[in-house]
C-alpha cells in the first residue's frame, strides 16, 4: 500500500519554512487563510493571462505573505523580474491593484516586492511552468522532460525527478511517465528537497506535472 506525504510539509521546520507569516485568533484564522489563498490565485491568474505566451512564462517560484498590524507584505520570488517591470513598472502596478481589489476594506495597506532568483531553473515551480507551457504548445512530452532535465542540471543540484500524468500526446488511455537524473532521497527527512505540482491545460485535458529537485549540500 502506497503511503504518500507532501515533501514540503514532511520537512517543515527542518529544511523548509512557512510561506505565510502571521498570527490570528481562532475565529479569524479561516478568514485570513482564505485571503492568502485568494492573493496567490490572483497572482497566478494575472501571470497566466498577461505574462505567459509562446516565448516566455511567468517564472514565479513562490509567494510569501507577511501580515503585520496594518500592513500586508507580499514577496514574489521570480527568476525573470524584467517581465513584470516592463513599461516603467506598469506590470507590477497593475498586479498590485488587482490584489488590492480582492482585499477586505480593513486590509488596504499592501506592499508588493519582487525578489530575483539567480538560478531560476533550480526552482521546481519555474521548471514546472516551463514544462506546462511546452505541453500546452503540443510539444512531445519526452522531449520536454529531457529539455527540463538539461536546464536543471546546469545548476548545482544533486538530482531531479519529473512526473507527468494524463492523456500524454493525446492518447486514449491516461498513463504516468517519469524521468529521473541523479539522487532524489524522498525518505530522508534532512534532505534538501523542493517540490511542486502544476496543472497543464491542454486540448486533450489536464496533465498533472510533479517536479522534485534535490539540492546536495555536500
mmCIF file of C-alpha atoms in Angstrom:
data_model
loop_
_atom_site.group_PDB
_atom_site.id
_atom_site.type_symbol
_atom_site.label_atom_id
_atom_site.label_comp_id
_atom_site.label_asym_id
_atom_site.label_seq_id
_atom_site.Cartn_x
_atom_site.Cartn_y
_atom_site.Cartn_z
ATOM 1 C CA UNK A 1 0.000 0.000 0.000
ATOM 2 C CA UNK A 2 1.431 3.338 -1.008
ATOM 3 C CA UNK A 3 1.502 5.998 1.678
ATOM 4 C CA UNK A 4 2.449 9.424 0.353
ATOM 5 C CA UNK A 5 3.038 12.756 2.057
ATOM 6 C CA UNK A 6 3.845 16.164 0.656
ATOM 7 C CA UNK A 7 7.661 16.517 0.676
ATOM 8 C CA UNK A 8 7.438 20.152 1.792
ATOM 9 C CA UNK A 9 5.149 19.551 4.766
ATOM 10 C CA UNK A 10 7.177 16.485 5.694
ATOM 11 C CA UNK A 11 10.275 18.683 6.145
ATOM 12 C CA UNK A 12 8.600 21.763 7.600
ATOM 13 C CA UNK A 13 10.751 23.184 10.370
ATOM 14 C CA UNK A 14 13.855 21.263 9.263
ATOM 15 C CA UNK A 15 14.743 22.218 5.702
ATOM 16 C CA UNK A 16 11.509 24.004 4.710
ATOM 17 C CA UNK A 17 9.907 27.114 6.127
ATOM 18 C CA UNK A 18 6.388 28.544 6.111
ATOM 19 C CA UNK A 19 5.145 30.536 3.113
ATOM 20 C CA UNK A 20 2.870 32.699 5.292
ATOM 21 C CA UNK A 21 3.828 34.541 8.494
ATOM 22 C CA UNK A 22 1.048 35.843 10.745
ATOM 23 C CA UNK A 23 -0.813 35.199 13.974
ATOM 24 C CA UNK A 24 -4.597 35.235 14.332
ATOM 25 C CA UNK A 25 -7.307 34.423 16.813
ATOM 26 C CA UNK A 26 -9.094 31.104 16.237
ATOM 27 C CA UNK A 27 -12.258 32.796 14.967
ATOM 28 C CA UNK A 28 -10.276 34.784 12.337
ATOM 29 C CA UNK A 29 -7.873 32.044 11.264
ATOM 30 C CA UNK A 30 -10.017 30.626 8.435
ATOM 31 C CA UNK A 31 -10.741 34.088 7.000
ATOM 32 C CA UNK A 32 -7.070 35.052 6.830
ATOM 33 C CA UNK A 33 -6.155 31.652 5.371
ATOM 34 C CA UNK A 34 -8.762 32.107 2.643
ATOM 35 C CA UNK A 35 -7.458 35.619 1.989
ATOM 36 C CA UNK A 36 -3.930 34.247 1.465
ATOM 37 C CA UNK A 37 -5.285 31.683 -0.994
ATOM 38 C CA UNK A 38 -7.110 34.398 -2.938
ATOM 39 C CA UNK A 39 -3.950 36.508 -3.139
ATOM 40 C CA UNK A 40 -1.936 33.595 -4.536
ATOM 41 C CA UNK A 41 -4.698 32.692 -7.012
ATOM 42 C CA UNK A 42 -4.946 36.304 -8.159
ATOM 43 C CA UNK A 43 -1.198 36.449 -8.835
ATOM 44 C CA UNK A 44 -1.258 33.106 -10.675
ATOM 45 C CA UNK A 45 -4.198 34.156 -12.893
ATOM 46 C CA UNK A 46 -2.579 37.516 -13.696
ATOM 47 C CA UNK A 47 0.692 35.833 -14.689
ATOM 48 C CA UNK A 48 -1.146 33.263 -16.827
ATOM 49 C CA UNK A 49 -3.249 35.877 -18.658
ATOM 50 C CA UNK A 50 -0.777 38.757 -19.067
ATOM 51 C CA UNK A 51 2.778 37.433 -18.872
ATOM 52 C CA UNK A 52 2.762 33.927 -20.265
ATOM 53 C CA UNK A 53 2.874 33.474 -24.046
ATOM 54 C CA UNK A 54 4.593 31.250 -26.581
ATOM 55 C CA UNK A 55 8.009 32.829 -25.964
ATOM 56 C CA UNK A 56 8.149 33.255 -22.186
ATOM 57 C CA UNK A 57 6.361 32.373 -18.969
ATOM 58 C CA UNK A 58 5.827 33.912 -15.574
ATOM 59 C CA UNK A 59 8.670 32.344 -13.669
ATOM 60 C CA UNK A 60 7.177 32.767 -10.171
ATOM 61 C CA UNK A 61 8.995 30.401 -7.812
ATOM 62 C CA UNK A 62 6.942 31.108 -4.690
ATOM 63 C CA UNK A 63 4.841 33.752 -2.974
ATOM 64 C CA UNK A 64 5.475 34.632 0.668
ATOM 65 C CA UNK A 65 2.958 36.664 2.656
ATOM 66 C CA UNK A 66 3.657 38.519 5.890
ATOM 67 C CA UNK A 67 0.824 40.169 7.813
ATOM 68 C CA UNK A 68 1.621 42.853 10.335
ATOM 69 C CA UNK A 69 -0.684 45.095 12.347
ATOM 70 C CA UNK A 70 -1.663 47.386 9.483
ATOM 71 C CA UNK A 71 0.361 46.058 6.545
ATOM 72 C CA UNK A 72 0.279 43.074 4.195
ATOM 73 C CA UNK A 73 3.655 42.414 2.610
ATOM 74 C CA UNK A 74 3.689 40.120 -0.428
ATOM 75 C CA UNK A 75 7.072 38.954 -1.739
ATOM 76 C CA UNK A 76 7.293 37.421 -5.224
ATOM 77 C CA UNK A 77 10.358 35.261 -5.801
ATOM 78 C CA UNK A 78 10.890 35.220 -9.545
ATOM 79 C CA UNK A 79 13.677 34.297 -11.904
ATOM 80 C CA UNK A 80 12.617 36.843 -14.531
ATOM 81 C CA UNK A 81 11.651 40.137 -12.830
ATOM 82 C CA UNK A 82 12.003 42.051 -16.108
ATOM 83 C CA UNK A 83 8.707 40.542 -17.304
ATOM 84 C CA UNK A 84 6.841 42.354 -14.517
ATOM 85 C CA UNK A 85 8.642 45.704 -14.593
ATOM 86 C CA UNK A 86 8.457 46.408 -18.317
ATOM 87 C CA UNK A 87 6.899 49.678 -19.498
ATOM 88 C CA UNK A 88 8.152 51.632 -16.468
ATOM 89 C CA UNK A 89 6.777 49.190 -13.963
ATOM 90 C CA UNK A 90 3.192 49.179 -15.233
ATOM 91 C CA UNK A 91 3.019 45.392 -14.928
ATOM 92 C CA UNK A 92 3.754 45.309 -11.217
ATOM 93 C CA UNK A 93 1.405 48.251 -10.588
ATOM 94 C CA UNK A 94 -1.481 46.510 -12.364
ATOM 95 C CA UNK A 95 -0.820 43.356 -10.389
ATOM 96 C CA UNK A 96 -0.781 45.348 -7.151
ATOM 97 C CA UNK A 97 -4.108 46.993 -7.979
ATOM 98 C CA UNK A 98 -5.717 43.615 -8.725
ATOM 99 C CA UNK A 99 -4.515 42.184 -5.417
ATOM 100 C CA UNK A 100 -5.692 45.344 -3.655
ATOM 101 C CA UNK A 101 -9.215 44.906 -5.041
ATOM 102 C CA UNK A 102 -9.681 41.431 -3.545
ATOM 103 C CA UNK A 103 -8.614 42.505 -0.052
ATOM 104 C CA UNK A 104 -11.149 43.389 2.584
ATOM 105 C CA UNK A 105 -11.692 47.068 3.476
ATOM 106 C CA UNK A 106 -9.749 46.584 6.710
ATOM 107 C CA UNK A 107 -6.684 45.303 4.812
ATOM 108 C CA UNK A 108 -5.915 48.138 2.447
ATOM 109 C CA UNK A 109 -2.204 48.686 3.086
ATOM 110 C CA UNK A 110 -0.326 46.456 0.672
ATOM 111 C CA UNK A 111 3.337 46.231 -0.225
ATOM 112 C CA UNK A 112 4.302 44.113 -3.237
ATOM 113 C CA UNK A 113 8.004 43.442 -3.815
ATOM 114 C CA UNK A 114 9.955 41.410 -6.368
ATOM 115 C CA UNK A 115 12.935 39.286 -5.318
ATOM 116 C CA UNK A 116 15.129 37.929 -8.085
ATOM 117 C CA UNK A 117 16.369 34.331 -8.058
ATOM 118 C CA UNK A 118 19.822 33.990 -9.562
ATOM 119 C CA UNK A 119 19.372 30.358 -10.655
ATOM 120 C CA UNK A 120 15.714 30.069 -11.729
ATOM 121 C CA UNK A 121 15.882 26.562 -13.185
ATOM 122 C CA UNK A 122 16.777 25.130 -9.785
ATOM 123 C CA UNK A 123 13.260 26.043 -8.623
ATOM 124 C CA UNK A 124 10.627 23.335 -9.269
ATOM 125 C CA UNK A 125 7.779 25.829 -9.789
ATOM 126 C CA UNK A 126 9.623 27.653 -12.571
ATOM 127 C CA UNK A 127 10.612 24.366 -14.188
ATOM 128 C CA UNK A 128 7.039 23.068 -13.965
ATOM 129 C CA UNK A 129 5.721 26.250 -15.606
ATOM 130 C CA UNK A 130 8.182 25.730 -18.449
ATOM 131 C CA UNK A 131 7.047 22.113 -18.892
ATOM 132 C CA UNK A 132 3.373 23.143 -18.828
ATOM 133 C CA UNK A 133 3.940 25.815 -21.486
ATOM 134 C CA UNK A 134 5.663 23.282 -23.749
ATOM 135 C CA UNK A 135 2.905 20.704 -23.292
ATOM 136 C CA UNK A 136 0.217 23.300 -23.989
ATOM 137 C CA UNK A 137 2.113 24.148 -27.196
ATOM 138 C CA UNK A 138 1.800 20.447 -28.188
ATOM 139 C CA UNK A 139 5.482 19.599 -27.825
ATOM 140 C CA UNK A 140 6.191 15.889 -27.236
ATOM 141 C CA UNK A 141 6.340 15.152 -23.520
ATOM 142 C CA UNK A 142 9.548 13.058 -23.670
ATOM 143 C CA UNK A 143 11.384 15.837 -25.453
ATOM 144 C CA UNK A 144 10.034 18.337 -22.942
ATOM 145 C CA UNK A 145 11.204 16.257 -19.968
ATOM 146 C CA UNK A 146 14.684 15.831 -21.452
ATOM 147 C CA UNK A 147 14.989 19.567 -22.026
ATOM 148 C CA UNK A 148 13.785 20.344 -18.490
ATOM 149 C CA UNK A 149 16.342 17.938 -17.012
ATOM 150 C CA UNK A 150 19.093 19.608 -19.047
ATOM 151 C CA UNK A 151 18.062 23.059 -17.795
ATOM 152 C CA UNK A 152 18.040 21.887 -14.184
ATOM 153 C CA UNK A 153 21.436 20.184 -14.494
ATOM 154 C CA UNK A 154 23.050 23.492 -15.388
ATOM 155 C CA UNK A 155 22.741 24.450 -11.734
ATOM 156 C CA UNK A 156 24.223 22.857 -8.640
ATOM 157 C CA UNK A 157 21.652 20.143 -7.913
ATOM 158 C CA UNK A 158 22.053 16.590 -6.684
ATOM 159 C CA UNK A 159 19.140 15.116 -8.603
ATOM 160 C CA UNK A 160 15.795 15.762 -10.245
ATOM 161 C CA UNK A 161 12.633 13.757 -10.865
ATOM 162 C CA UNK A 162 9.813 14.800 -13.214
ATOM 163 C CA UNK A 163 6.463 13.026 -13.452
ATOM 164 C CA UNK A 164 3.667 13.762 -15.942
ATOM 165 C CA UNK A 165 0.254 12.091 -15.738
ATOM 166 C CA UNK A 166 -2.738 12.245 -18.062
ATOM 167 C CA UNK A 167 -3.538 11.745 -21.740
ATOM 168 C CA UNK A 168 0.038 12.107 -22.939
ATOM 169 C CA UNK A 169 0.340 13.125 -26.605
ATOM 170 C CA UNK A 170 -3.435 12.783 -26.882
ATOM 171 C CA UNK A 171 -3.548 9.044 -26.144
ATOM 172 C CA UNK A 172 -6.931 7.473 -25.452
ATOM 173 C CA UNK A 173 -5.805 5.957 -22.147
ATOM 174 C CA UNK A 174 -4.209 8.121 -19.494
ATOM 175 C CA UNK A 175 -0.896 6.976 -18.043
ATOM 176 C CA UNK A 176 2.008 8.161 -15.923
ATOM 177 C CA UNK A 177 5.519 8.763 -17.251
ATOM 178 C CA UNK A 178 8.514 9.965 -15.299
ATOM 179 C CA UNK A 179 12.204 10.729 -15.701
ATOM 180 C CA UNK A 180 14.921 10.924 -13.066
ATOM 181 C CA UNK A 181 18.504 12.087 -13.086
ATOM 182 C CA UNK A 182 20.775 11.793 -10.037
ATOM 183 C CA UNK A 183 19.620 11.130 -6.461
ATOM 184 C CA UNK A 184 16.208 12.067 -5.064
ATOM 185 C CA UNK A 185 16.074 10.643 -1.484
ATOM 186 C CA UNK A 186 12.433 11.303 -0.603
ATOM 187 C CA UNK A 187 12.526 9.243 2.599
ATOM 188 C CA UNK A 188 15.464 11.170 4.072
ATOM 189 C CA UNK A 189 13.988 13.942 6.225
ATOM 190 C CA UNK A 190 17.167 16.035 6.328
ATOM 191 C CA UNK A 191 17.460 16.006 2.525
ATOM 192 C CA UNK A 192 17.024 19.442 0.944
ATOM 193 C CA UNK A 193 14.199 18.676 -1.486
ATOM 194 C CA UNK A 194 11.948 21.183 -3.231
ATOM 195 C CA UNK A 195 8.681 20.002 -4.739
ATOM 196 C CA UNK A 196 5.745 21.389 -6.675
ATOM 197 C CA UNK A 197 2.617 20.292 -8.502
ATOM 198 C CA UNK A 198 1.402 22.128 -11.582
ATOM 199 C CA UNK A 199 -1.536 21.502 -13.947
ATOM 200 C CA UNK A 200 -1.172 21.992 -17.698
ATOM 201 C CA UNK A 201 -4.407 22.812 -19.554
ATOM 202 C CA UNK A 202 -4.043 21.010 -22.905
ATOM 203 C CA UNK A 203 -6.624 20.397 -25.637
ATOM 204 C CA UNK A 204 -6.781 16.739 -24.562
ATOM 205 C CA UNK A 205 -7.451 17.556 -20.917
ATOM 206 C CA UNK A 206 -5.470 18.359 -17.794
ATOM 207 C CA UNK A 207 -1.954 16.966 -17.406
ATOM 208 C CA UNK A 208 -0.565 16.817 -13.875
ATOM 209 C CA UNK A 209 3.104 17.755 -13.541
ATOM 210 C CA UNK A 210 5.169 16.957 -10.456
ATOM 211 C CA UNK A 211 8.771 18.064 -10.006
ATOM 212 C CA UNK A 212 11.194 17.064 -7.241
ATOM 213 C CA UNK A 213 14.629 18.733 -7.042
ATOM 214 C CA UNK A 214 17.277 17.579 -4.591
ATOM 215 C CA UNK A 215 19.986 20.031 -3.553
ATOM 216 C CA UNK A 216 23.036 18.126 -2.400
ATOM 217 C CA UNK A 217 24.752 20.260 0.231
ATOM 218 C CA UNK A 218 27.821 18.047 0.192
#
